[in-house]
Short mmCIF file of C-alpha atoms in Angstrom, two decimals:
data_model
loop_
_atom_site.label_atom_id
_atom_site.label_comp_id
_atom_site.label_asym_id
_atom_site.label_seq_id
_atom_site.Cartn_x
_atom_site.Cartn_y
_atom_site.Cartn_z
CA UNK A 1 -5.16 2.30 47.84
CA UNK A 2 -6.45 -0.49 50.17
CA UNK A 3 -6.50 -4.23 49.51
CA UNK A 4 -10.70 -3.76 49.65
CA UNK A 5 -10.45 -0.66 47.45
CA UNK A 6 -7.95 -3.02 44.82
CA UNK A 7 -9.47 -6.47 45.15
CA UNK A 8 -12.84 -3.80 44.68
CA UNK A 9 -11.45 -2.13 41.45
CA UNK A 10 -10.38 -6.13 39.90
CA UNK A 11 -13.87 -7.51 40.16
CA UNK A 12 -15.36 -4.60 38.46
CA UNK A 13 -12.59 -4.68 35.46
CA UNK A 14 -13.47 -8.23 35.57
CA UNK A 15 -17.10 -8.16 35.41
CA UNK A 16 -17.12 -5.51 32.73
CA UNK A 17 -14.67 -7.34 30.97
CA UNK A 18 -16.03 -10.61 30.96
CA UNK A 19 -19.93 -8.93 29.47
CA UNK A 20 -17.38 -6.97 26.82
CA UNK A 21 -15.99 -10.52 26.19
CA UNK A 22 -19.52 -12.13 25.91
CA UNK A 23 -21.43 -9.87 23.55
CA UNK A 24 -17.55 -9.37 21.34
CA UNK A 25 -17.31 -13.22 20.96
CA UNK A 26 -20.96 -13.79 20.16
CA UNK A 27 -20.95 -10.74 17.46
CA UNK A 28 -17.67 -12.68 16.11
CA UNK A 29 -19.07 -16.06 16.22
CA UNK A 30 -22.07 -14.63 13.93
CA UNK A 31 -19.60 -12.80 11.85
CA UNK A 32 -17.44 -15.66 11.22
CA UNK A 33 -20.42 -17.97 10.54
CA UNK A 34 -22.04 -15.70 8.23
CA UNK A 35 -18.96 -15.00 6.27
CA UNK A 36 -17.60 -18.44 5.68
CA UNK A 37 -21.52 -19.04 4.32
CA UNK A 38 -20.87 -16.26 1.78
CA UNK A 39 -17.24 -17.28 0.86
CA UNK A 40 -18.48 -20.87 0.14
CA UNK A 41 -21.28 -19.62 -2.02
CA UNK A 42 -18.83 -17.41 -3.94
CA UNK A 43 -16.45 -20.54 -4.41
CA UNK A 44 -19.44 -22.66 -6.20
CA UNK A 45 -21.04 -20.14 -7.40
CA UNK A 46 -18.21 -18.10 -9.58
CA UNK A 47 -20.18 -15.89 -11.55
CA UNK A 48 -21.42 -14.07 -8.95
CA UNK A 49 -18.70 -11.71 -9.00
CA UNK A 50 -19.86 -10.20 -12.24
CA UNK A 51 -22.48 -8.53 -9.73
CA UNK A 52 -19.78 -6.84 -7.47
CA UNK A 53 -20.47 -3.53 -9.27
CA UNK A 54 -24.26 -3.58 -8.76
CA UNK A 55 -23.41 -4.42 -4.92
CA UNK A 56 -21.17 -1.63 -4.86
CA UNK A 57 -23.73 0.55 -5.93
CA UNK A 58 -26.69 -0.79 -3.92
CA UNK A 59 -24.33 -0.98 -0.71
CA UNK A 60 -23.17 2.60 -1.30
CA UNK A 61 -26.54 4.05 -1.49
CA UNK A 62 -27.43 2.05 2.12
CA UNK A 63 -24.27 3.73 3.54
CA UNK A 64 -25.28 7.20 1.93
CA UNK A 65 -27.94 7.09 3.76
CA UNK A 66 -27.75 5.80 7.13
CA UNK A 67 -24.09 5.27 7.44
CA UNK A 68 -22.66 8.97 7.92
CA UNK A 69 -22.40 9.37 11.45
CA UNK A 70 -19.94 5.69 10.85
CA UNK A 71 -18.48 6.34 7.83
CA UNK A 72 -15.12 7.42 9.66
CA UNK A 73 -15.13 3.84 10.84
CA UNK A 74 -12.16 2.29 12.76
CA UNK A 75 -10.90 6.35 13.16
CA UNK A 76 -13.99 6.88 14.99
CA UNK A 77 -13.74 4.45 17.43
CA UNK A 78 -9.74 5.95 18.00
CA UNK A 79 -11.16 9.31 18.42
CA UNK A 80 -14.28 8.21 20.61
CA UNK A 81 -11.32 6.50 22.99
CA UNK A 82 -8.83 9.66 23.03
CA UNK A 83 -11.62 12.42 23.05
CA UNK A 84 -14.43 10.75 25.27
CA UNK A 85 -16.80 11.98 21.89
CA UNK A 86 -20.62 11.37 21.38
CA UNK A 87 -21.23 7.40 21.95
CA UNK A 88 -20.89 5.30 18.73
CA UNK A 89 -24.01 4.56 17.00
CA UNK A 90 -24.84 1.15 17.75
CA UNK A 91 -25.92 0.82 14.54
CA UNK A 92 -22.46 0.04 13.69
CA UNK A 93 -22.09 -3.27 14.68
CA UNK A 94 -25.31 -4.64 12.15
CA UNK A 95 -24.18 -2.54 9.02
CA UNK A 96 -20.42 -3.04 9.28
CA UNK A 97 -21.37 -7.13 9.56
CA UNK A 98 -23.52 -6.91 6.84
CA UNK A 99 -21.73 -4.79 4.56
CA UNK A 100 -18.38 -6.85 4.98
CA UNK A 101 -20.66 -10.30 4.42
CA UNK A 102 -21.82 -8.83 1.40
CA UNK A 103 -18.26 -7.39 0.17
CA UNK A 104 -16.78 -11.24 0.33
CA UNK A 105 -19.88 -12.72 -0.81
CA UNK A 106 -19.58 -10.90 -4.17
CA UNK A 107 -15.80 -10.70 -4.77
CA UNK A 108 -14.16 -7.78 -3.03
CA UNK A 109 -11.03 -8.46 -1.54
CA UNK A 110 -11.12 -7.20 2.28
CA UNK A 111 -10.23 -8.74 5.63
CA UNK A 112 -12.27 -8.70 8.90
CA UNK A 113 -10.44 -7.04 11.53
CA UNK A 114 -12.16 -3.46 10.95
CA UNK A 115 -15.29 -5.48 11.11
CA UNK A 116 -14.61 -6.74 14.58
CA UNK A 117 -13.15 -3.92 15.57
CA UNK A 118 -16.23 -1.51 15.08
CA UNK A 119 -18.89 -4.49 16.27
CA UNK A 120 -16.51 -4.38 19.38
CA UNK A 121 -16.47 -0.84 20.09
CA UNK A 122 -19.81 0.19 19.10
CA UNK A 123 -21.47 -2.73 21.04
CA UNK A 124 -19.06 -1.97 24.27
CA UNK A 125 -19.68 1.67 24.19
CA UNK A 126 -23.77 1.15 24.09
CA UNK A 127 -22.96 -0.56 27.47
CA UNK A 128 -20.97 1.69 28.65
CA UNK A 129 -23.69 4.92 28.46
CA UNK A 130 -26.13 2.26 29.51
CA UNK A 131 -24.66 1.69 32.34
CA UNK A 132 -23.34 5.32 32.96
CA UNK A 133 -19.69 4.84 33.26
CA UNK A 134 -17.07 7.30 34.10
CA UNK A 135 -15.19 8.76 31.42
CA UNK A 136 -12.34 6.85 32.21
CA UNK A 137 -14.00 3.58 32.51
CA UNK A 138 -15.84 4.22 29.40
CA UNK A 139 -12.26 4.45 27.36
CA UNK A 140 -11.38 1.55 29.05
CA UNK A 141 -14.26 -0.48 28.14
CA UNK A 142 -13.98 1.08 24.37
CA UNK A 143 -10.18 -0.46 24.28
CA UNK A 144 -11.97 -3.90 25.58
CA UNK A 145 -14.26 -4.09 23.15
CA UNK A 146 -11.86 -3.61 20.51
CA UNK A 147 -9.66 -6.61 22.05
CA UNK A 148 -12.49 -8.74 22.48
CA UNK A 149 -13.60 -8.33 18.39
CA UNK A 150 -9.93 -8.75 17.93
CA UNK A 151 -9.36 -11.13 20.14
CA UNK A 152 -12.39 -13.61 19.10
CA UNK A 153 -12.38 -13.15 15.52
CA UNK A 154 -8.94 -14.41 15.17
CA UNK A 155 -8.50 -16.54 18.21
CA UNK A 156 -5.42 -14.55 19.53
CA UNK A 157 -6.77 -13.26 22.98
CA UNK A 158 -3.21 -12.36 23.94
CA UNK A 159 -2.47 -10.56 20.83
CA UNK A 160 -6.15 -9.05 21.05
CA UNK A 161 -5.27 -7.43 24.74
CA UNK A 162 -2.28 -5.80 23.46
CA UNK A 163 -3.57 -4.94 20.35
CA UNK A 164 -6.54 -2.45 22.04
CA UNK A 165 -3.93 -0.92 24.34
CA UNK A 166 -1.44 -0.42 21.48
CA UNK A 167 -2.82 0.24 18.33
CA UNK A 168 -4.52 3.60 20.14
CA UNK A 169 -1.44 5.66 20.24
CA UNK A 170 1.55 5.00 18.41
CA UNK A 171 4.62 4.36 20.48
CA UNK A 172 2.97 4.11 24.07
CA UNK A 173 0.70 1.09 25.47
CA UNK A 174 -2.01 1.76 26.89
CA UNK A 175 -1.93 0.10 30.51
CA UNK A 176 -4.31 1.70 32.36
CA UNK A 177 -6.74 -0.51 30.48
CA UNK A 178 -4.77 -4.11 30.32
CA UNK A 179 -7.14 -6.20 33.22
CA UNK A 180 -10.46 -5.51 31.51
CA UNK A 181 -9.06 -5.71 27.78
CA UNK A 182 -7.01 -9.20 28.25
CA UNK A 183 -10.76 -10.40 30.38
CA UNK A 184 -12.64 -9.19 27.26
CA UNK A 185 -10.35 -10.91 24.90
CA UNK A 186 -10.04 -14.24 26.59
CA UNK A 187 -13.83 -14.25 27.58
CA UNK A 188 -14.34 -13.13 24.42
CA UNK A 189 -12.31 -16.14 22.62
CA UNK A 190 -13.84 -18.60 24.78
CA UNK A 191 -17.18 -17.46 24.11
CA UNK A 192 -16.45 -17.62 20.18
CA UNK A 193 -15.48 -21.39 20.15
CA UNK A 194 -18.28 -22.03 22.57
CA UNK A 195 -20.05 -21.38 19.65
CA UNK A 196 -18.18 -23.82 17.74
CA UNK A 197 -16.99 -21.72 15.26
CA UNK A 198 -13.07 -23.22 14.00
CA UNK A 199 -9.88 -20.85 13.52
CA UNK A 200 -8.03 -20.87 10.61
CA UNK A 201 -5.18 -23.51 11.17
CA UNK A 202 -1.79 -22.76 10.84
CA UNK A 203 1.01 -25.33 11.23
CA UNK A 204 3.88 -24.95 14.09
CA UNK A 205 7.08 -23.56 13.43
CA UNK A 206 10.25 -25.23 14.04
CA UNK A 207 13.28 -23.00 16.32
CA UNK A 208 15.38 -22.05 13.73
CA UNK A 209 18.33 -20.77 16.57
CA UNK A 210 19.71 -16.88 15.06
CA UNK A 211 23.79 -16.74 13.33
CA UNK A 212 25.41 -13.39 13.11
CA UNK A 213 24.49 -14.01 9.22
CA UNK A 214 20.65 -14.08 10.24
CA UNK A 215 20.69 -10.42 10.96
CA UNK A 216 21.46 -10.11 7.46
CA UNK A 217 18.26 -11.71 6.48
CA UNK A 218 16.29 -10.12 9.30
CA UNK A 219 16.89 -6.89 7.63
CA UNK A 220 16.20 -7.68 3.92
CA UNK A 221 12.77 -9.10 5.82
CA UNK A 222 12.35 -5.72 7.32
CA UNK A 223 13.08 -3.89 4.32
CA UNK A 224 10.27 -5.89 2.03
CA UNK A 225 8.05 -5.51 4.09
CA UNK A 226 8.57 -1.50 5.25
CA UNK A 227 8.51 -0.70 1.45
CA UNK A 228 5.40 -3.28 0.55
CA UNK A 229 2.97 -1.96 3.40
CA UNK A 230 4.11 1.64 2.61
CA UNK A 231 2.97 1.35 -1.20
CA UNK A 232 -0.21 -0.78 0.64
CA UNK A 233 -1.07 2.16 2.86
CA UNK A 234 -0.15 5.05 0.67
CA UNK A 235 -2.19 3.12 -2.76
CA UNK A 236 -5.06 2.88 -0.25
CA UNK A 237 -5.04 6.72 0.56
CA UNK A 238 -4.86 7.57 -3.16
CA UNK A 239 -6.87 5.53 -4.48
CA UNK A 240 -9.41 6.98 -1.82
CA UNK A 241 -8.39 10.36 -2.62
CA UNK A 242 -8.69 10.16 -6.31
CA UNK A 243 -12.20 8.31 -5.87
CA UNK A 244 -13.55 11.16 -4.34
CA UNK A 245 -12.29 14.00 -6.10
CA UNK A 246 -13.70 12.05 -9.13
CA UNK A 247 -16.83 11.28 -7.56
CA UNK A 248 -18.46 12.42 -4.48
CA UNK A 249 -21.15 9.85 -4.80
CA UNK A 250 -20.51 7.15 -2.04
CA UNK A 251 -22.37 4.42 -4.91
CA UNK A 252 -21.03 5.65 -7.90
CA UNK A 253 -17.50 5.42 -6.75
CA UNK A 254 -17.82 1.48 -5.02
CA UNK A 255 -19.56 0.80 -8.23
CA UNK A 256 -16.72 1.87 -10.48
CA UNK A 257 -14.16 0.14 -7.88
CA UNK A 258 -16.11 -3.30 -8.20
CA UNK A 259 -15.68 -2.68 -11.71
CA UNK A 260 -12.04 -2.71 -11.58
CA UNK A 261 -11.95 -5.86 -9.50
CA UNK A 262 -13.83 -7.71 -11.90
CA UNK A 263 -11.39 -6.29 -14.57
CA UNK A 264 -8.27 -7.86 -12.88
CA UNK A 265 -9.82 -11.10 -11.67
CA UNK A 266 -10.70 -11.42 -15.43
CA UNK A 267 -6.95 -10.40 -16.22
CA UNK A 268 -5.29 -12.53 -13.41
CA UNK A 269 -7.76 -15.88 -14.75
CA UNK A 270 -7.97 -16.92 -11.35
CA UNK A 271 -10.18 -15.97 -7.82
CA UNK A 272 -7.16 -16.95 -5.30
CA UNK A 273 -7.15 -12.90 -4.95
CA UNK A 274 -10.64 -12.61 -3.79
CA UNK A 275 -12.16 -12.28 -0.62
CA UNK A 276 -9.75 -13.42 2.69
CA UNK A 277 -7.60 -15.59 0.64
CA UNK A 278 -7.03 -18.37 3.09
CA UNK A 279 -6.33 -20.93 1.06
CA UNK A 280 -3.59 -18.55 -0.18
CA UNK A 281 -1.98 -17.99 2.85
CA UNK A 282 -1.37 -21.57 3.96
CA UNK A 283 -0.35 -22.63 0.67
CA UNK A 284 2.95 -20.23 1.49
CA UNK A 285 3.91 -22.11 4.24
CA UNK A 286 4.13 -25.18 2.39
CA UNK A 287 4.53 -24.58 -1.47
CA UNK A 288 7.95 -23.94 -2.79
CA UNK A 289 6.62 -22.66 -6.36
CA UNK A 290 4.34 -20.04 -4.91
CA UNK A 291 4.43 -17.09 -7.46
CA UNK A 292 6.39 -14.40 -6.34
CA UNK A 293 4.20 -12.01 -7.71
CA UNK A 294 1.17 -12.98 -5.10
CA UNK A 295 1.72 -10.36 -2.63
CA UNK A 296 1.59 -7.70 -4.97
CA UNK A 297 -1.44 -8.73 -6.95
CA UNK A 298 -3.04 -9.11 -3.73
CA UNK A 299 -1.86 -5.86 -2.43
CA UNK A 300 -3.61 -4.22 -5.69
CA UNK A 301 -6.79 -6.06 -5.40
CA UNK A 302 -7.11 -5.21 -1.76
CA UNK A 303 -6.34 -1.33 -2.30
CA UNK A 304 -8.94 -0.77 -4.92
CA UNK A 305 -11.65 -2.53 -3.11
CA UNK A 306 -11.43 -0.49 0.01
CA UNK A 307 -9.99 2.41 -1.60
CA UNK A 308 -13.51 2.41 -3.65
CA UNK A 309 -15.15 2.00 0.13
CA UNK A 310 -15.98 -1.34 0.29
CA UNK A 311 -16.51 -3.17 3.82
CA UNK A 312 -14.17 -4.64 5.34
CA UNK A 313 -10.38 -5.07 7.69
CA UNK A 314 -7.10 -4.83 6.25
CA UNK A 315 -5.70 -7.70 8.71
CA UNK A 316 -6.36 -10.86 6.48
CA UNK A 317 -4.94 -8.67 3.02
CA UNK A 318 -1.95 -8.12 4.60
CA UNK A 319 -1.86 -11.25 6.33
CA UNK A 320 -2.24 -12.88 2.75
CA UNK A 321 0.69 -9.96 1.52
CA UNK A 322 2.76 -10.74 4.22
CA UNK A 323 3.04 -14.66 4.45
CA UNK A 324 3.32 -14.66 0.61
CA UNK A 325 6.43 -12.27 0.57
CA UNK A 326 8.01 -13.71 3.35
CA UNK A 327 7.91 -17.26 1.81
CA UNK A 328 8.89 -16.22 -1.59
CA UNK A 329 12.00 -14.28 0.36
CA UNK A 330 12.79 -17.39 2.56
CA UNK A 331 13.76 -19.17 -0.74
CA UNK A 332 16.20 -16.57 -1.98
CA UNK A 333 17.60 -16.12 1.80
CA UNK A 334 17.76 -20.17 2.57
CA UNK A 335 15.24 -19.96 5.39
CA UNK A 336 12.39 -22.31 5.72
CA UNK A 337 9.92 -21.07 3.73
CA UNK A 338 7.47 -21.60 7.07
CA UNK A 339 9.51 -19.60 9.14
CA UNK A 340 9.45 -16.70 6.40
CA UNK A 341 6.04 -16.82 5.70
CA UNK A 342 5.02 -16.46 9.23
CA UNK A 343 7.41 -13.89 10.01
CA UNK A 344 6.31 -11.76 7.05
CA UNK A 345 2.28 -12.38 7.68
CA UNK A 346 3.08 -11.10 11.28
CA UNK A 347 5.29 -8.06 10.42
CA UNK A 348 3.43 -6.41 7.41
CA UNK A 349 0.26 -5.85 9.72
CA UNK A 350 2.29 -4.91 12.38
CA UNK A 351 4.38 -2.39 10.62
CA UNK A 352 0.84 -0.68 8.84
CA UNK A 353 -1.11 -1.00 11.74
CA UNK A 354 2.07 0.41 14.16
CA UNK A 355 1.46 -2.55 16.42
CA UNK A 356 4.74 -4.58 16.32
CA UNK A 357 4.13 -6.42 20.26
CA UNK A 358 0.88 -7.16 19.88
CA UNK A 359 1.35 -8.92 16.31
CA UNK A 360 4.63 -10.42 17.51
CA UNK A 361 2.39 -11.90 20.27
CA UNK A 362 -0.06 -12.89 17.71
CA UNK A 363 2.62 -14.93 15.66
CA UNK A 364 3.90 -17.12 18.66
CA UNK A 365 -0.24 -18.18 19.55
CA UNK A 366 -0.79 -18.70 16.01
CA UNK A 367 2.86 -20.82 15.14
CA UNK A 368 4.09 -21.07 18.57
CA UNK A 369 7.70 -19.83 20.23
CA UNK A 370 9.98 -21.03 17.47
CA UNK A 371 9.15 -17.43 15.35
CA UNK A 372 11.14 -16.19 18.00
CA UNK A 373 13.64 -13.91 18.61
CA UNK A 374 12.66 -13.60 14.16
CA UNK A 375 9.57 -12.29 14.07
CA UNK A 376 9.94 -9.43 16.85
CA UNK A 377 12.90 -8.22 15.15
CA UNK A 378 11.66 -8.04 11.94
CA UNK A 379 8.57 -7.12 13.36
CA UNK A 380 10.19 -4.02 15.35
CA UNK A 381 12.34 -3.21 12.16
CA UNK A 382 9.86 -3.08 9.64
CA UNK A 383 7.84 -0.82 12.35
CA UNK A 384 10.55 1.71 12.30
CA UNK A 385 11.46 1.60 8.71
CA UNK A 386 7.91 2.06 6.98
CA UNK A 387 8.23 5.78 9.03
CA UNK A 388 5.04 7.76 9.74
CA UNK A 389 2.45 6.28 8.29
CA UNK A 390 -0.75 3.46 8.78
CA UNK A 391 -4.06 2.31 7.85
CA UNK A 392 -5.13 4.02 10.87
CA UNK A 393 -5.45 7.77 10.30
CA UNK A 394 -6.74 9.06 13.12
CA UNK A 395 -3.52 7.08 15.77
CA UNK A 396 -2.14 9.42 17.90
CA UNK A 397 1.58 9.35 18.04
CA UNK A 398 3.40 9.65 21.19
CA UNK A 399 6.98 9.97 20.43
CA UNK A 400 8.51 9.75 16.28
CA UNK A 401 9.59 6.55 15.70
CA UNK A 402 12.86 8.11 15.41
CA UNK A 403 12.82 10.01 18.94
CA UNK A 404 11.60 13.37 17.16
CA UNK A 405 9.65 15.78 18.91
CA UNK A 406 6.13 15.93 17.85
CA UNK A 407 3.31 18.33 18.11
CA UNK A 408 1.14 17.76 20.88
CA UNK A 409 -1.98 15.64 19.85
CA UNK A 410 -0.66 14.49 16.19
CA UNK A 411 -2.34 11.97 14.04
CA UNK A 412 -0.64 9.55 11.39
CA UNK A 413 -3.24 11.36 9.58
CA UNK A 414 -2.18 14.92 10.24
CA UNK A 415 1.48 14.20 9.43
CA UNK A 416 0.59 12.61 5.82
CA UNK A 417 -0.46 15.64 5.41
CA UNK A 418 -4.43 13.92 5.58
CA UNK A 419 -6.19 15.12 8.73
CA UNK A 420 -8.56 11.64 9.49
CA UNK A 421 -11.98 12.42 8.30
CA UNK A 422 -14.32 13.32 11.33
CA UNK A 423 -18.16 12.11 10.72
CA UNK A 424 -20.90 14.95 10.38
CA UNK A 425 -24.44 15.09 11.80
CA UNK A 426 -25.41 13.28 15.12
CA UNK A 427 -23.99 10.04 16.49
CA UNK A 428 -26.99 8.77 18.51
CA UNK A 429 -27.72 5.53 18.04
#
């Protein structure tokens, strides 16, 4: 290739990249806007969660109807990228933002990342067949679009690059796609705090240098959080699984699920489990008497509300899952409780999502370089240990973790035994 035919192929990664960026980081900037309105209403407003059964039901029925060619969610967007499928309804951007809006508004414990995920892809791929693209340009401007939502939504553009090259196949990055995904998520974080929307704030952690008795404690890390994300992502599935085999109503199942959550926030006497849970999370880098039962509380209310098919990521959960077991651990090991709570909010996601780099990445912009060498380790650890298994059902898997051969074209999905569940009917916008 020529100079003119490379400097030729940058500008157009670039261009694309940068519109992916703009319309990603304006979708976030909304997104973020509109859902700290509805998680400020819920805080003064309280009683409001006695309704999350009757929004269950009325968002169910909305997603009965005009949500089945997106009901396969963050799988279709996978599947779109590996198998150059139908183009995403754009449709999916609107409902998945108003349907996770209304899920925190009235109680249900969810995150965001899905949510930016999908408005990414589905909003990237309606360029793409607007503009015509070649098939491999088109999968390359789907793994933008993911980075950019990523990217923007949480401020990590870095982490959001790497994150829509990795979290596509498990155990291989994605490269062919880096220049236009790290464009979409920078552009797309600049374009997000253009809007003036403000990050969540966590403080810096100190260098704590490694002993030969810290690889001790990186492993008891790693071990927590293998075993907590694999009861997360296995709950999820059978909770899911049950649901539906009880019910094949859509409505009559989230109904019955915001039941339960308004069971256990009466049982619990307290709302620090609902919705994101920020407040939460920073509290475990500085609180010493954190209860060390958080991250499993948390892990329960999270698996019932999107086990019952509520809107919503699984990022911020696990976030909240992670930081709180990490900083309850960091007591018992003798390691500031900041440095444990940011290693553990960093590894759970990484280890469910089978995205150790990119959410290794993520931890040094979000606490900057002293996590490190910790978080990577523990990171990579808990990666291997949690085995074959995600939240992500339709991730193809290059290699087993373990260096076994696999069958060509596996999903986490197919080797749980749970082939990921592929949308019927026509995906035209």
């Amino acid at each position: 290739m020529t100079i003119t035919s490379r400097i030729s192929t940058l500008a157009k990664w670039t261009i694309l990249g940068g519109a992916v960026g703009l319309i990603t980081g304006s979708a976030s900037a909304l997104f973020l806007y509109l859902l700290e309105l509805a998680t400020n209403f819920r805080g003064s407003h309280e009683t409001i969660v006695y309704t999350l059964p009757l929004a269950g039901l009325v968002i169910g029925l909305f997603y009965e109807r005009f949500g089945g060619p997106i009901k396969a969610g963050n799988d279709l967007v996978i599947d779109t990228i590996h198998d150059d499928g139908p183009e995403i309804p754009v449709r999916m951007a609107p409902m998945v933002l108003v349907g996770t809006v209304l899920t925190h508004l009235f109680g249900g414990s969810a995150g965001r990342e899905g949510t930016a995920v999908q408005m990414g892809a589905s909003l990237s791929d309606y360029l793409a067949n607007r503009l015509k693209l070649s098939k491999d340009l088109r999968q390359q401007l789907l793994s933008a679009g993911v980075a950019g939502g990523f990217g923007s939504v949480f401020g990590t553009p870095v982490a959001g690059a790497l994150f829509g090259l990795e979290f596509i196949v498990c155990g291989q990055i994605q490269y062919r796609g880096l220049v236009p995904a790290l464009v979409a998520a920078v552009i797309g974080d600049m374009t997000t705090r253009a809007w003036k929307i403000a990050h969540t704030h966590y403080p810096t952690v100190a260098f704590v240098a490694p002993t030969p008795g810290t690889l001790l404690k990186w492993l008891v890390l790693a071990l927590a959080v293998a075993l907590t994300t694999t009861v997360f992502v296995e709950l999820v599935h059978a909770i899911k699984s049950f649901s539906t085999r009880w019910c094949r109503r859509l409505p009559y199942r989230m109904m019955a699920g915001g039941a339960v959550v308004v069971i256990l926030w009466h049982l619990i006497g307290t709302s620090d489990y609902l919705g994101l849970g920020v407040p939460t999370i920073q509290r475990a880098f500085t609180d010493p008497h954190l209860p060390a039962y958080a991250f499993a509380v948390k892990l329960v209310f999270t698996a019932v509300t999107l086990g019952a098919g509520f809107l919503g990521g699984e990022v911020t959960p696990l976030f909240f899952i992670g930081a709180t077991l990490g900083s309850v651990l960091a007591r018992v090991l003798g390691m500031p409780i900041e440095l444990g709570a940011a290693i553990g909010l960093a590894a759970a996601f990484g280890s469910a999502a089978n995205a150790p780099i990119a959410l290794s990445v993520m931890a040094v912009e979000l606490f900057g370089v002293g996590v490190l060498p910790h978080v990577a380790v523990v990171a990579v650890l808990a990666y291997v240990l949690s085995g074959h298994r995600g939240i992500y059902s339709a991730q193809r898997l290059h290699l087993g973790k373990h260096g076994d051969a696999l069958p060509s074209g596996a999903t986490m999905g197919d080797l749980r035994g749970a082939a990921p569940e592929k949308p019927k009917g026509s995906q035209q916008a």
